[in-house]
Amino acid sequence: MTLGGNVREGEPISAINGCSYGHEMVTSGARCPVRGVRAPGTRVVLLSVMSTILAPSTTPTEPVVAAPRTYLVKTLGCQMNVHDSEHMAGMLEQAGYVPASAQDAADEAADVIVINTCAVRENASAKLYGNLGRLAGTKRERPGMQIAVGGCLAQKDRTGIVERAPWVDVVFGTHNLDVLPVLLERARHNEAAQVEIAESLQVFPSTLPTRRESVYAGWVSISVGCNNTCTFCIVPHLRGKERDRRPGEILAEVEALVAAGAVEVTLLGQNVNSYGVEFGDRGAFAKLLRAVGAVPGIERVRFTSPHPAAFTDDVIDAMASTPTVMPQLHMPLQSGSDRILRAMRRSYRSEKFLGILDRVRERMPEAAITTDIIVGFPGETEEDFVETLRVVEASRFASAFTFQYSPRPGTPAFDLPDQLPKAVVQERYERLHALQQRISLEENRKQVGRVVEVLVAETEGRKDDATARLTGRAADNRLVHFAVPAGRTPRPGDLVTVEVTHAAPHHLVADGATFEVRRTRAGDAWEARSSVQADDEGHGHGGGCGTPGPAGPVVLGLPTTRR
Ligand code: SF4
């Protein structure tokens, strides 16, 4: 369907995630773009993505070599989007683009900037248009620069994005990530914006090339879409019905990740414990957890997010009896009021929710449980809110993502009467936040004196340089900042054993004498990747283009078997 000028809307697409939002991340390697030399490990650079023609050679017969175009993917939203951004980066690299340098990424000075959007929170839309407004100026100063918008807001707003921001070159949806390189090329050729949105899943994202940000931990999608109808959530509208991958495909991807050095995987889905609904196996998620946990070489298995309505004891059994499945559970509560849960169309009630937590803790007393809570759903009374406070007090969450309800056009709750005044929502939000801060601190203080194993991360601690500590995640996913004895610095991907000496609501500190390093395959892989990168820079890739950083190889997508 043609929607005006050269803006075209294709068939529709799908998929989103709804449970932890609001983060802004940048997917970019820190490698310098290769000026005039093809980067090792990248595929043959297509002429179509080269824009910068170098100065003509003094030798008339020497071919003119163009630099590959650089890219930057900015991610707004949840883990599903973070993983989708890895696919976008993989496709762009396969098409010949190279990651913007760290400096160019910070300056938003890439030749192609892709914004992978979120539609779940109202401020996600404000963030997108704020980003686009800023980029309009950058684009004026960079001839040939292209801007692409993908993700859930693209799926929702479609041509509205180019109407509101006519300097955008490409809009693509959640169901057709694969069209990104082609649309960029077509927009350049036609000198007109390209909009393609599909209404149902065209390509399972896991089949696409992937450039993984981390060598030691990876996301693995087990399903996309959601069959539930929570009234505040736009996910089913944008991501469609649940589509499950076959267990064999998931295991093959986990095995490939492990072979590349990863020791941790996180299984991703809108509603992971309904996994199997598409092929009629209600016990499929528990079986999958056991199978993934048994992959040789895997050390840590996590998953997000489950749904309390369908969370069954076989999953708790699988978690408790599979040593590699971590003692951590993110279980979205949303409200503690049964009346509001009904209005949200969430089919569990608070007592069922608390019963799940009891049974999890019975089998895994050390489990850290986290949650999502919405404050100020339409019609929420003070009594309803007090119920939420009661359930939060009883649940003893390690931490909670708390949100003020914001009406989202396209959701059933948007049209509900009794939308609450902002001041009321704000006041309740602050009370809930204060309660959860107290509980988080109390629960974290119980960790002081415990010896924990931490997977060393590459970039998690913002103050690490100032505090001379490194950072990683304990088995229960708590953030731990730890001191490093002189000369014993571990590598990202290694595991360290430390004693917790101090607690804060959102992190632990381990400055004690206990310090053991277990060097892992993941640490080896991180080191190997770093040295390849250093070699690249030694051969002319670094030249003043910013700080070296991670740049994983592009892994080809896994084929889908016939269903
Ligand atoms: Fe949205 Fe509810 Fe599905 Fe979660 S379970 S993605 S909140 S509809």
XYZ file of C-alpha atoms and ligand atoms in Angstrom:
571
model
C 0.000 0.000 0.000
C 1.391 3.395 -0.893
C 0.872 5.959 1.790
C 2.137 9.015 0.040
C 5.184 9.949 -1.988
C 7.660 7.157 -1.812
C 6.616 6.189 1.691
C 5.284 2.687 1.472
C 3.658 0.437 3.961
C 4.225 -3.240 3.427
C 2.449 -6.090 5.049
C 2.301 -5.924 8.811
C 4.683 -7.304 11.376
C 4.873 -8.160 15.146
C 6.527 -8.531 18.635
C 7.612 -6.636 21.891
C 8.335 -7.185 25.489
C 6.766 -5.423 28.274
C 8.350 -5.959 31.551
C 11.422 -3.856 32.253
C 11.639 -0.639 30.470
C 13.132 2.746 30.396
C 16.815 2.042 29.869
C 18.717 3.618 27.072
C 21.600 1.619 25.723
C 23.933 2.000 22.861
C 24.984 -0.905 20.721
C 28.201 0.025 19.118
C 31.583 -1.414 18.886
C 34.399 0.849 19.812
C 36.501 -0.131 16.899
C 37.585 2.546 14.590
C 36.079 2.362 11.158
C 38.556 0.887 8.755
C 39.751 3.638 6.542
C 40.622 2.142 3.238
C 41.252 -1.363 4.551
C 38.690 -4.082 4.923
C 38.295 -5.043 8.555
C 39.340 -8.584 9.396
C 36.333 -10.686 10.175
C 33.895 -8.519 8.260
C 32.469 -9.598 4.968
C 33.301 -8.018 1.671
C 32.220 -4.415 1.877
C 29.432 -3.737 -0.543
C 29.860 -0.756 -2.789
C 26.359 0.246 -1.867
C 27.279 1.029 1.710
C 30.407 3.010 0.957
C 30.068 6.716 1.046
C 33.436 8.241 1.797
C 35.740 8.245 -1.164
C 39.328 8.657 -0.151
C 41.710 11.005 -1.899
C 42.715 9.674 -5.312
C 45.887 7.662 -5.358
C 49.027 9.075 -6.954
C 49.192 5.877 -9.038
C 46.632 6.187 -11.781
C 45.937 2.442 -11.911
C 45.366 2.070 -8.181
C 41.652 1.637 -7.500
C 39.881 4.230 -5.427
C 38.933 2.635 -2.156
C 35.993 3.854 -0.154
C 35.588 3.608 3.564
C 32.736 1.500 4.841
C 29.882 3.393 6.388
C 29.711 3.362 10.169
C 26.633 2.537 12.241
C 25.292 3.009 15.728
C 22.247 1.256 17.228
C 20.583 3.038 20.144
C 18.254 0.860 22.199
C 15.289 2.125 24.184
C 13.410 -0.381 26.316
C 13.603 -3.928 27.477
C 15.952 -6.915 27.129
C 14.004 -8.105 24.101
C 14.931 -4.864 22.387
C 18.541 -5.173 23.493
C 18.682 -8.580 21.832
C 16.880 -7.341 18.704
C 19.525 -4.608 18.494
C 22.173 -7.337 18.410
C 20.420 -8.721 15.328
C 20.248 -5.265 13.717
C 23.972 -4.794 14.331
C 24.681 -8.265 12.900
C 22.734 -7.558 9.718
C 24.414 -4.197 9.223
C 27.878 -5.708 9.657
C 27.021 -8.500 7.287
C 26.034 -5.831 4.760
C 29.414 -4.149 5.147
C 28.830 -1.442 7.731
C 31.269 -1.154 10.637
C 30.560 -0.040 14.198
C 31.132 3.620 14.975
C 34.126 4.304 17.180
C 33.474 4.958 20.858
C 34.008 8.666 20.324
C 31.720 8.801 17.293
C 29.116 6.785 19.191
C 29.248 9.265 22.066
C 28.936 12.134 19.572
C 26.179 10.343 17.605
C 28.352 10.852 14.549
C 27.791 7.589 12.676
C 26.800 7.349 9.006
C 23.747 5.311 9.984
C 21.961 5.658 13.310
C 19.268 3.114 14.134
C 16.952 3.803 17.069
C 15.314 0.645 18.382
C 12.251 1.972 20.180
C 9.942 0.986 23.016
C 6.221 1.747 23.133
C 5.463 0.474 26.586
C 6.115 3.620 28.575
C 4.902 7.076 27.696
C 8.350 8.591 28.171
C 9.711 6.145 25.579
C 7.885 8.143 22.930
C 9.230 11.407 24.354
C 12.697 9.847 24.321
C 12.393 8.851 20.676
C 11.285 12.252 19.472
C 13.849 13.936 21.707
C 16.540 11.782 20.116
C 15.235 12.501 16.626
C 15.123 16.232 17.271
C 18.761 16.178 18.339
C 19.751 14.062 15.341
C 18.122 16.487 12.888
C 20.915 18.958 13.614
C 23.615 16.292 13.332
C 22.213 15.158 10.009
C 22.334 18.675 8.589
C 26.063 18.713 9.307
C 26.740 15.196 7.964
C 25.720 14.810 4.342
C 24.756 11.222 3.586
C 23.874 10.354 7.152
C 20.803 8.122 7.506
C 18.426 7.631 10.421
C 16.358 4.469 10.839
C 13.669 3.824 13.457
C 12.663 0.286 14.401
C 11.057 -1.508 17.338
C 7.660 -1.211 18.954
C 7.061 2.496 18.499
C 7.855 2.123 14.814
C 5.363 -0.743 14.646
C 2.782 1.454 16.342
C 3.359 4.904 14.801
C 4.392 3.760 11.308
C 4.265 6.634 8.817
C 3.494 8.959 11.721
C 7.222 8.913 12.468
C 8.238 10.346 9.100
C 5.337 12.764 9.223
C 6.532 14.101 12.570
C 10.245 13.796 11.783
C 10.619 14.015 7.985
C 14.402 13.724 8.240
C 14.013 10.032 9.182
C 15.058 7.776 6.285
C 13.748 4.348 7.280
C 10.965 2.995 9.507
C 10.694 -0.768 9.983
C 8.631 -2.835 12.413
C 9.090 -5.587 14.928
C 8.026 -8.364 12.536
C 10.488 -7.582 9.744
C 13.846 -6.685 11.248
C 15.484 -8.316 8.267
C 14.542 -5.499 5.874
C 16.764 -2.906 7.561
C 19.805 -3.035 5.217
C 17.623 -3.165 2.104
C 15.511 -0.208 3.213
C 18.601 1.861 3.981
C 19.898 1.149 0.513
C 16.553 1.867 -1.105
C 16.180 5.150 0.794
C 19.612 6.220 -0.461
C 18.855 5.226 -3.998
C 15.377 6.738 -4.120
C 16.270 9.703 -1.929
C 13.013 9.196 -0.105
C 11.913 7.769 3.212
C 11.030 4.088 3.272
C 8.431 2.708 5.682
C 7.768 -1.024 5.845
C 5.651 -2.528 8.567
C 4.455 -6.141 8.508
C 1.432 -7.314 10.481
C 2.708 -10.750 11.350
C 6.095 -12.259 12.010
C 8.013 -12.617 8.760
C 11.335 -13.812 10.125
C 12.070 -15.194 13.578
C 14.784 -12.802 14.797
C 16.985 -15.687 15.961
C 17.460 -16.702 12.329
C 19.179 -13.390 11.563
C 22.891 -12.627 11.842
C 23.819 -11.452 15.333
C 26.581 -9.308 16.698
C 26.572 -10.122 20.396
C 27.716 -7.416 22.755
C 29.043 -9.828 25.359
C 31.283 -12.806 24.810
C 30.620 -14.308 28.257
C 26.800 -14.000 28.489
C 24.104 -14.119 25.819
C 20.381 -13.654 25.324
C 18.443 -16.493 23.702
C 14.849 -15.918 22.567
C 12.562 -18.854 23.208
C 9.374 -17.151 22.034
C 8.031 -13.873 20.733
C 4.588 -12.360 21.198
C 2.054 -12.917 23.957
C -1.369 -14.564 24.172
C -2.426 -12.610 27.258
C -4.523 -9.457 27.196
C -3.357 -7.332 30.131
C -5.340 -4.143 29.726
C -2.395 -1.775 30.307
C -0.111 -3.503 27.828
C 0.369 -2.812 24.159
C 2.638 -5.802 23.612
C 0.033 -8.211 22.192
C -1.049 -5.515 19.713
C 2.513 -4.834 18.555
C 4.213 -8.209 18.879
C 1.294 -10.470 18.051
C 0.394 -13.937 19.303
C 3.009 -16.084 20.969
C 5.320 -17.929 18.612
C 7.552 -20.569 20.165
C 10.868 -21.780 18.819
C 11.447 -25.505 18.757
C 13.522 -26.802 21.693
C 16.175 -28.188 19.331
C 16.742 -24.748 17.786
C 17.082 -23.153 21.209
C 19.544 -25.811 22.383
C 21.564 -25.436 19.192
C 21.849 -21.702 19.807
C 22.882 -22.241 23.438
C 25.498 -24.785 22.357
C 26.840 -22.350 19.761
C 27.058 -19.608 22.372
C 28.906 -21.876 24.769
C 31.268 -22.972 22.009
C 32.056 -19.295 21.424
C 32.960 -18.868 25.099
C 29.740 -17.914 26.913
C 29.145 -19.316 30.387
C 25.774 -17.623 30.994
C 22.549 -17.535 28.986
C 19.276 -15.738 29.663
C 16.193 -17.257 28.041
C 13.883 -14.507 26.780
C 10.162 -14.397 26.151
C 7.142 -12.229 27.005
C 5.760 -15.023 29.088
C 8.392 -17.734 29.286
C 6.427 -20.252 31.289
C 3.715 -20.462 28.647
C 6.456 -21.710 26.314
C 5.192 -24.802 24.506
C 1.631 -23.550 24.024
C 2.194 -23.458 20.278
C 3.215 -27.103 20.050
C 0.935 -28.371 22.811
C 3.337 -29.229 25.626
C 2.443 -27.588 28.941
C 5.602 -28.892 30.591
C 7.869 -27.586 27.852
C 9.460 -24.726 29.813
C 10.514 -26.906 32.740
C 11.966 -29.457 30.302
C 13.746 -26.697 28.428
C 15.300 -25.318 31.629
C 16.670 -28.749 32.496
C 17.994 -29.301 28.973
C 19.654 -25.884 28.717
C 21.102 -26.311 32.196
C 22.685 -29.603 31.109
C 24.528 -28.174 28.093
C 28.215 -28.971 28.758
C 30.102 -25.803 29.656
C 27.101 -23.728 30.732
C 27.479 -22.310 34.239
C 24.555 -19.939 34.665
C 21.033 -20.090 33.231
C 18.519 -17.287 33.814
C 15.149 -16.457 32.275
C 12.780 -13.511 31.984
C 9.886 -12.973 32.350
C 7.465 -15.542 33.724
C 3.783 -14.850 34.454
C 2.286 -15.736 37.847
C -0.906 -17.142 36.313
C 0.844 -19.950 34.483
C 3.776 -20.508 36.837
C 3.654 -24.161 37.795
C 5.521 -26.260 40.337
C 7.331 -28.247 37.654
C 9.264 -25.046 36.842
C 10.176 -24.623 40.518
C 11.332 -28.279 40.542
C 13.436 -27.719 37.442
C 15.000 -24.582 38.938
C 15.778 -26.233 42.256
C 17.159 -29.446 40.815
C 19.275 -27.973 38.023
C 22.441 -26.563 39.611
C 23.161 -24.259 36.689
C 19.756 -22.541 36.893
C 20.428 -19.543 39.098
C 18.525 -18.833 42.334
C 16.836 -15.787 40.893
C 13.277 -15.093 39.810
C 11.703 -11.998 38.262
C 7.974 -12.387 38.942
C 5.824 -9.404 37.872
C 3.194 -8.547 40.523
C 1.776 -5.372 38.891
C -0.741 -4.852 41.733
C -1.461 -6.392 45.127
C -5.176 -5.619 44.869
C -7.303 -8.448 43.521
C -9.839 -5.926 42.255
C -7.179 -4.117 40.251
C -5.653 -7.379 39.010
C -9.077 -8.248 37.651
C -9.318 -4.829 35.954
C -5.856 -5.404 34.535
C -7.081 -8.770 33.227
C -4.353 -10.617 35.069
C -5.853 -13.887 36.115
C -3.945 -14.627 39.357
C -4.773 -13.142 42.735
C -2.470 -11.905 45.489
C -2.701 -15.085 47.565
C -1.691 -17.216 44.592
C 1.224 -14.872 43.957
C 2.434 -15.095 47.560
C 2.009 -18.883 47.446
C 4.360 -19.098 44.452
C 6.999 -17.109 46.328
C 6.626 -19.375 49.372
C 7.125 -22.495 47.290
C 10.123 -21.019 45.458
C 11.762 -20.095 48.779
C 10.951 -23.482 50.258
C 13.034 -25.124 47.526
C 15.585 -22.296 47.089
C 15.880 -20.329 50.346
C 18.649 -18.174 48.882
C 16.603 -17.088 45.826
C 16.441 -13.340 45.119
C 12.994 -12.428 43.800
C 12.348 -9.195 41.914
C 9.187 -7.743 40.417
C 7.377 -5.047 38.375
C 4.612 -2.943 39.942
C 2.302 -0.350 38.383
C 0.984 2.404 40.634
C -2.160 4.382 39.843
C -4.009 2.058 37.468
C -7.409 3.637 36.593
C -9.827 3.266 39.482
C -7.128 2.316 42.019
C -8.383 3.412 45.453
C -6.309 4.044 48.554
C -7.504 0.636 49.820
C -6.273 -1.029 46.621
C -2.928 0.681 46.996
C -2.637 -0.383 50.636
C -3.156 -3.962 49.419
C -0.169 -3.503 47.106
C 1.902 -2.260 50.050
C 0.790 -5.317 52.055
C 1.814 -7.770 49.341
C 5.130 -5.970 48.777
C 5.885 -6.121 52.515
C 5.089 -9.839 52.549
C 6.989 -10.618 49.357
C 10.374 -9.313 50.531
C 11.475 -8.510 46.976
C 15.194 -8.007 46.505
C 14.263 -5.129 44.211
C 11.316 -3.853 42.201
C 10.815 -1.930 38.982
C 8.031 0.458 39.962
C 6.105 2.468 37.380
C 3.492 5.170 37.464
C 0.595 4.140 35.249
C 0.494 6.139 32.058
C -2.366 5.713 29.595
C -1.147 4.247 26.316
C -3.329 4.766 23.250
C -4.244 1.402 21.769
C -4.560 -0.370 25.126
C -7.955 -1.249 26.675
C -7.065 0.667 29.860
C -6.678 3.875 27.864
C -10.460 4.186 27.655
C -11.217 3.287 31.272
C -12.929 5.911 33.428
C -11.368 7.012 36.717
C -7.919 7.888 35.453
C -6.165 9.156 38.586
C -4.772 12.662 39.052
C -1.006 12.813 38.620
C -0.510 14.119 42.174
C -2.240 11.066 43.655
C -0.180 8.661 41.550
C 3.038 10.473 42.436
C 2.331 10.381 46.160
C 1.561 6.641 46.088
C 4.582 5.974 43.935
C 6.830 7.685 46.470
C 5.352 5.666 49.344
C 5.863 2.433 47.444
C 9.376 3.413 46.460
C 10.292 4.209 50.083
C 8.909 0.866 51.264
C 10.806 -1.098 48.614
C 14.024 0.826 49.313
C 13.776 -0.202 52.965
C 13.096 -3.841 52.099
C 15.886 -3.955 49.483
C 18.345 -2.590 52.027
C 17.188 -5.027 54.722
C 17.467 -7.974 52.332
C 20.863 -6.842 51.075
C 22.139 -6.450 54.645
C 21.435 -10.159 55.156
C 24.088 -10.758 52.496
C 26.864 -9.079 54.511
C 29.359 -11.720 55.623
C 28.303 -14.169 52.908
C 30.799 -15.484 50.398
C 29.461 -15.161 46.868
C 30.658 -16.075 43.394
C 30.588 -13.147 40.977
C 30.756 -13.263 37.179
C 33.055 -10.370 36.293
C 31.381 -7.903 33.945
C 32.914 -5.639 31.376
C 31.073 -2.399 31.984
C 28.583 -2.601 34.828
C 30.159 -0.388 37.501
C 29.960 3.297 36.596
C 32.224 4.300 39.495
C 34.714 1.439 39.217
C 37.535 3.685 38.076
C 37.047 6.067 40.983
C 36.688 3.305 43.580
C 39.351 0.974 42.115
C 36.805 -1.860 42.193
C 35.424 -4.185 39.551
C 31.794 -5.218 39.209
C 29.767 -8.279 38.394
C 26.657 -10.249 39.261
C 26.319 -12.827 42.032
C 24.442 -16.052 41.346
C 21.211 -14.425 42.552
C 21.838 -11.540 40.121
C 22.698 -8.993 42.820
C 25.156 -6.355 41.645
C 28.481 -6.665 43.507
C 31.332 -4.139 43.447
C 34.510 -5.848 44.646
C 38.050 -4.755 45.489
C 40.896 -6.385 43.552
C 44.206 -7.217 45.237
C 47.249 -5.861 43.405
C 48.348 -8.016 40.486
C 45.295 -10.291 40.556
C 42.934 -8.538 38.181
C 40.408 -10.986 36.717
C 39.181 -10.763 33.158
C 35.542 -10.108 32.227
C 33.970 -13.557 32.097
C 36.070 -14.962 34.937
C 34.412 -15.914 38.226
C 35.649 -14.457 41.508
C 34.780 -15.546 45.025
C 34.474 -12.646 47.454
C 32.966 -11.863 50.850
C 30.243 -9.215 51.048
C 31.266 -6.438 53.449
C 28.688 -3.714 52.871
C 25.127 -3.395 51.577
C 23.176 -0.609 49.869
C 19.639 -0.868 48.441
C 20.832 -1.480 44.881
C 24.253 -3.088 45.274
C 26.659 -4.931 47.504
C 30.304 -4.154 48.180
C 32.975 -6.798 48.779
C 36.154 -5.219 50.096
C 37.222 -8.080 52.373
C 40.280 -10.316 52.322
C 38.497 -13.200 50.581
C 39.420 -13.118 46.924
C 39.769 -16.082 44.625
C 39.734 -16.033 40.841
C 38.489 -18.914 38.734
C 39.697 -18.375 35.203
C 37.044 -19.490 32.743
C 36.622 -20.227 29.054
C 34.627 -16.992 28.925
C 37.604 -15.040 30.254
C 39.801 -16.770 27.634
C 37.306 -15.803 24.913
C 37.200 -12.194 26.122
C 41.008 -12.059 26.108
C 41.231 -13.600 22.637
C 38.723 -11.124 21.283
C 40.553 -8.225 22.902
C 43.868 -9.275 21.401
C 42.349 -9.623 17.913
C 41.018 -6.148 18.346
C 44.386 -4.835 19.496
C 45.932 -6.433 16.388
C 43.326 -4.705 14.247
C 44.296 -1.392 15.771
C 47.984 -2.146 15.362
C 47.305 -2.570 11.655
C 45.833 0.841 11.231
C 42.302 0.586 12.540
C 42.760 2.602 15.667
C 44.190 5.835 14.437
C 42.639 8.354 16.724
C 39.178 6.949 16.407
C 38.403 6.426 20.035
C 38.860 3.999 22.840
C 39.106 0.324 21.988
C 36.149 -1.707 23.118
C 34.408 -4.978 22.496
C 33.557 -6.004 18.986
C 32.238 -9.522 18.782
C 32.086 -11.444 15.565
C 28.892 -11.565 13.565
C 27.327 -14.965 14.016
C 25.076 -16.214 11.273
C 21.502 -16.874 12.319
C 20.339 -20.370 13.022
C 17.991 -21.874 10.474
C 14.433 -22.630 11.477
C 13.191 -26.179 11.181
C 9.835 -26.912 9.652
C 7.028 -26.917 12.212
Fe 1.910 -7.613 28.269
Fe 0.558 -9.079 30.009
Fe 1.729 -10.246 27.866
Fe 3.288 -9.286 29.858
S 1.774 -10.980 29.999
S 3.575 -9.000 27.650
S 2.094 -7.495 30.512
S 0.027 -8.769 27.833
